[in-house]
PDB file of C-alpha atoms in Angstrom:
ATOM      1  CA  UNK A 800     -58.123  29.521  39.102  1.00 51.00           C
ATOM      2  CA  UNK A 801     -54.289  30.967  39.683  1.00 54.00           C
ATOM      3  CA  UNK A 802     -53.426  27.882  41.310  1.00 59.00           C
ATOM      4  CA  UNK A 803     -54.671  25.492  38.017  1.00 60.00           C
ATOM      5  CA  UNK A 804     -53.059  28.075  35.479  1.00 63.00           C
ATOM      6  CA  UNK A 805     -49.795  27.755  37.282  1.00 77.00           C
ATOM      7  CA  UNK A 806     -49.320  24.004  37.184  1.00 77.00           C
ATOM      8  CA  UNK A 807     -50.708  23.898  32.997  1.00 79.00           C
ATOM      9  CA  UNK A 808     -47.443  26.219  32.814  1.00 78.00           C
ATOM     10  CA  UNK A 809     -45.403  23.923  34.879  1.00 76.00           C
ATOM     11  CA  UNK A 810     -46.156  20.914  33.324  1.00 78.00           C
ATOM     12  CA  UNK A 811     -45.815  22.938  29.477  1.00 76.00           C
ATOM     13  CA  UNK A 812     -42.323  24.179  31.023  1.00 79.00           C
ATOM     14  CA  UNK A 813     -41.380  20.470  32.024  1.00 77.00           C
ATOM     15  CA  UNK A 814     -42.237  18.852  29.171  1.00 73.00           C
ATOM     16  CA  UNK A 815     -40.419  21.358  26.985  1.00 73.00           C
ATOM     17  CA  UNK A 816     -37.180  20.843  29.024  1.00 75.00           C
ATOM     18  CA  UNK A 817     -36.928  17.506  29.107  1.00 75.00           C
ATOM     19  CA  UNK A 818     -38.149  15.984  26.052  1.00 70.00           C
ATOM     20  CA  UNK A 819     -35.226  16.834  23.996  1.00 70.00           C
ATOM     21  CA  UNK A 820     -33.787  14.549  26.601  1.00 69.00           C
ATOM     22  CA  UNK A 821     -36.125  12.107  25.702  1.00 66.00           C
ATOM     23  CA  UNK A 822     -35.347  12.490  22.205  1.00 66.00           C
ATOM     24  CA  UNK A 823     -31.817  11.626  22.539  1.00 64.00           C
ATOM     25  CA  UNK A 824     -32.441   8.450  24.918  1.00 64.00           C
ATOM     26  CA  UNK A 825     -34.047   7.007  22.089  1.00 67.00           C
ATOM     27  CA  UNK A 826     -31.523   8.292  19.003  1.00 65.00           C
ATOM     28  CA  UNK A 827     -30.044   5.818  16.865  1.00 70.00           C
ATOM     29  CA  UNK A 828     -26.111   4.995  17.712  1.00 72.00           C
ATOM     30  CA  UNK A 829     -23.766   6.719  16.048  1.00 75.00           C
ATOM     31  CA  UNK A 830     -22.187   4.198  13.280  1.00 83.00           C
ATOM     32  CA  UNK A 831     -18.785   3.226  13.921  1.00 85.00           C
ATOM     33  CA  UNK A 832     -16.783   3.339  10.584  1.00 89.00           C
ATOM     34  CA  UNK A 833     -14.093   1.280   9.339  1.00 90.00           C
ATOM     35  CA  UNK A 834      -9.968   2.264   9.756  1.00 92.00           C
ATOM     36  CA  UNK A 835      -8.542   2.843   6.492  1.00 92.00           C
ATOM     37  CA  UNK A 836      -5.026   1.899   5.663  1.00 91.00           C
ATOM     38  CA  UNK A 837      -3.296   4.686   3.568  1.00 93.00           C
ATOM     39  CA  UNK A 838       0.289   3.733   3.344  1.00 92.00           C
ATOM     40  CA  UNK A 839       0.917   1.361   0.181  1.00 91.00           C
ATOM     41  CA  UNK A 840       2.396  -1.571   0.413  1.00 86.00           C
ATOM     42  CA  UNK A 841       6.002  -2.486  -0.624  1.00 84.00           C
ATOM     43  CA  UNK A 842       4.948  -5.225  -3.210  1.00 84.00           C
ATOM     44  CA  UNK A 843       8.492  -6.644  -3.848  1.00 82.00           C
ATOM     45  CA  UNK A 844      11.365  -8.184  -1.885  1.00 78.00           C
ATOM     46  CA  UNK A 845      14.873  -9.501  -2.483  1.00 81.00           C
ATOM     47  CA  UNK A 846      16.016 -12.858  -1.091  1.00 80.00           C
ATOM     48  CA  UNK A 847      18.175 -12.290   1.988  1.00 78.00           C
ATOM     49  CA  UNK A 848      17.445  -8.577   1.904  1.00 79.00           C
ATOM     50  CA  UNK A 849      15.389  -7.230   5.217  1.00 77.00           C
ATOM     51  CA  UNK A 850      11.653  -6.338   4.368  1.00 75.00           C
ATOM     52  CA  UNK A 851      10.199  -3.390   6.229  1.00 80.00           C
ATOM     53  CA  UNK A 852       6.947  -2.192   5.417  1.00 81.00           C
ATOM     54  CA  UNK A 853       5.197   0.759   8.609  1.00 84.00           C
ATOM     55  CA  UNK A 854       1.778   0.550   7.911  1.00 86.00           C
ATOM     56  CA  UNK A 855      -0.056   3.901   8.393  1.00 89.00           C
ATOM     57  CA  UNK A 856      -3.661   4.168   9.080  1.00 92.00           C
ATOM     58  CA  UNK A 857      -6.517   6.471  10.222  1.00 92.00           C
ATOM     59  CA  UNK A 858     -10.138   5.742  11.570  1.00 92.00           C
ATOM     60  CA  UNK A 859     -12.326   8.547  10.152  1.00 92.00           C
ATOM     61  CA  UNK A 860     -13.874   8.905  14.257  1.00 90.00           C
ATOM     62  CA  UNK A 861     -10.478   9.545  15.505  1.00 90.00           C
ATOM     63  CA  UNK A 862     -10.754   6.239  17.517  1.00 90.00           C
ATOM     64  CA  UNK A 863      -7.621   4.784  18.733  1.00 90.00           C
ATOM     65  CA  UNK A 864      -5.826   2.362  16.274  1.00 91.00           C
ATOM     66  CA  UNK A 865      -4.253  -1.414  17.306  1.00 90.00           C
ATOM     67  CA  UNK A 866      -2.539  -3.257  14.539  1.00 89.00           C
ATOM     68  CA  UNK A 867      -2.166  -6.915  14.301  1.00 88.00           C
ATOM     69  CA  UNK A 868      -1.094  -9.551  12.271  1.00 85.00           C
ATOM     70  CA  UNK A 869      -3.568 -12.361  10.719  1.00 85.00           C
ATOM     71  CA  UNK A 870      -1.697 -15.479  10.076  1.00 83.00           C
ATOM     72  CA  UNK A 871       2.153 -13.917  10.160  1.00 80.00           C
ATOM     73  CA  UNK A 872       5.290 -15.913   9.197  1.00 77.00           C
ATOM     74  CA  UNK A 873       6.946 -17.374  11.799  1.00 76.00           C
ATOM     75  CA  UNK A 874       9.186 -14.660  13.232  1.00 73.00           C
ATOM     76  CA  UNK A 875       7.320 -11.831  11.762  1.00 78.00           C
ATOM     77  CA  UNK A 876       5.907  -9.156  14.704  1.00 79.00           C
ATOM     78  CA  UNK A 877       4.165  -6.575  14.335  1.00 83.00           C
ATOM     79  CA  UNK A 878       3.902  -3.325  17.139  1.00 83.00           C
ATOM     80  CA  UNK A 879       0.390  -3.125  18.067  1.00 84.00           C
ATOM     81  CA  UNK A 880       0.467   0.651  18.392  1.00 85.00           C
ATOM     82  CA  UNK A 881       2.481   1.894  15.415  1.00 82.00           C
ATOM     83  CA  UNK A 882       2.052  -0.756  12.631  1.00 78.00           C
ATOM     84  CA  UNK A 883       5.539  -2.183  13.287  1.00 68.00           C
ATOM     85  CA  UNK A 884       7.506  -2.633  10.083  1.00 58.00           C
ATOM     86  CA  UNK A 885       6.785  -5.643   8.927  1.00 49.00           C
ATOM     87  CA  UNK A 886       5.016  -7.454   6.031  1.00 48.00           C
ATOM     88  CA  UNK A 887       1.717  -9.816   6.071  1.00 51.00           C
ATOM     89  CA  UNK A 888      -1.389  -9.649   5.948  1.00 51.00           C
ATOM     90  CA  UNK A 889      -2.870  -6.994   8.335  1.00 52.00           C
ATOM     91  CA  UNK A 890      -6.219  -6.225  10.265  1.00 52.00           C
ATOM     92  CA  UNK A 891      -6.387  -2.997  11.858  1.00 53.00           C
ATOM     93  CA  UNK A 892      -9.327  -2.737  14.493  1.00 57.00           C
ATOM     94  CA  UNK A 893     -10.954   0.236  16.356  1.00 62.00           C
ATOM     95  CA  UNK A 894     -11.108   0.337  19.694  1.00 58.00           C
TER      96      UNK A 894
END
């Protein structure tokens, strides 16, 4: 009668350490947010006058930010782990 008791409490005690392990196996993922950009934008420029624009942005997870250019004028760069300072159009992406 010992013997049975003992292995209803081992199973009870197994089950109650690992199903919170169980639990989390099957969690939803955690959502990964958008970057936001929160420098604004130099909206004017003078002919023949250099335009420099350093784009600041933060990802609300902390992730890691690379900038890049969609569709830039010819000659235009952008630094991938800064924001560079140049205009265009940007996408920022999470990684």
């Amino acid at each position: 009668m010992k013997k049975i008791i003992n292995k209803k409490r081992l199973t009870l005690i197994s089950l109650l350490l690992f199903l919170p392990l169980l639990v989390g196996c099957f969690a939803a993922p955690p959502t990964n947010l958008s970057p936001t950009i929160t420098s604004t934008p130099i909206t004017l420029a003078t002919v023949d006058v250099l335009y420099t624009y350093d784009v600041n942005a933060t990802d609300p997870e902390g992730d890691t930010l690379t900038y890049s250019l969609i569709a830039p004028p010819e000659g235009m760069t952008i630094d991938p782990d800064t924001g560079g300072t140049d205009r265009g159009q940007i996408f920022i992406i999470d990684i």
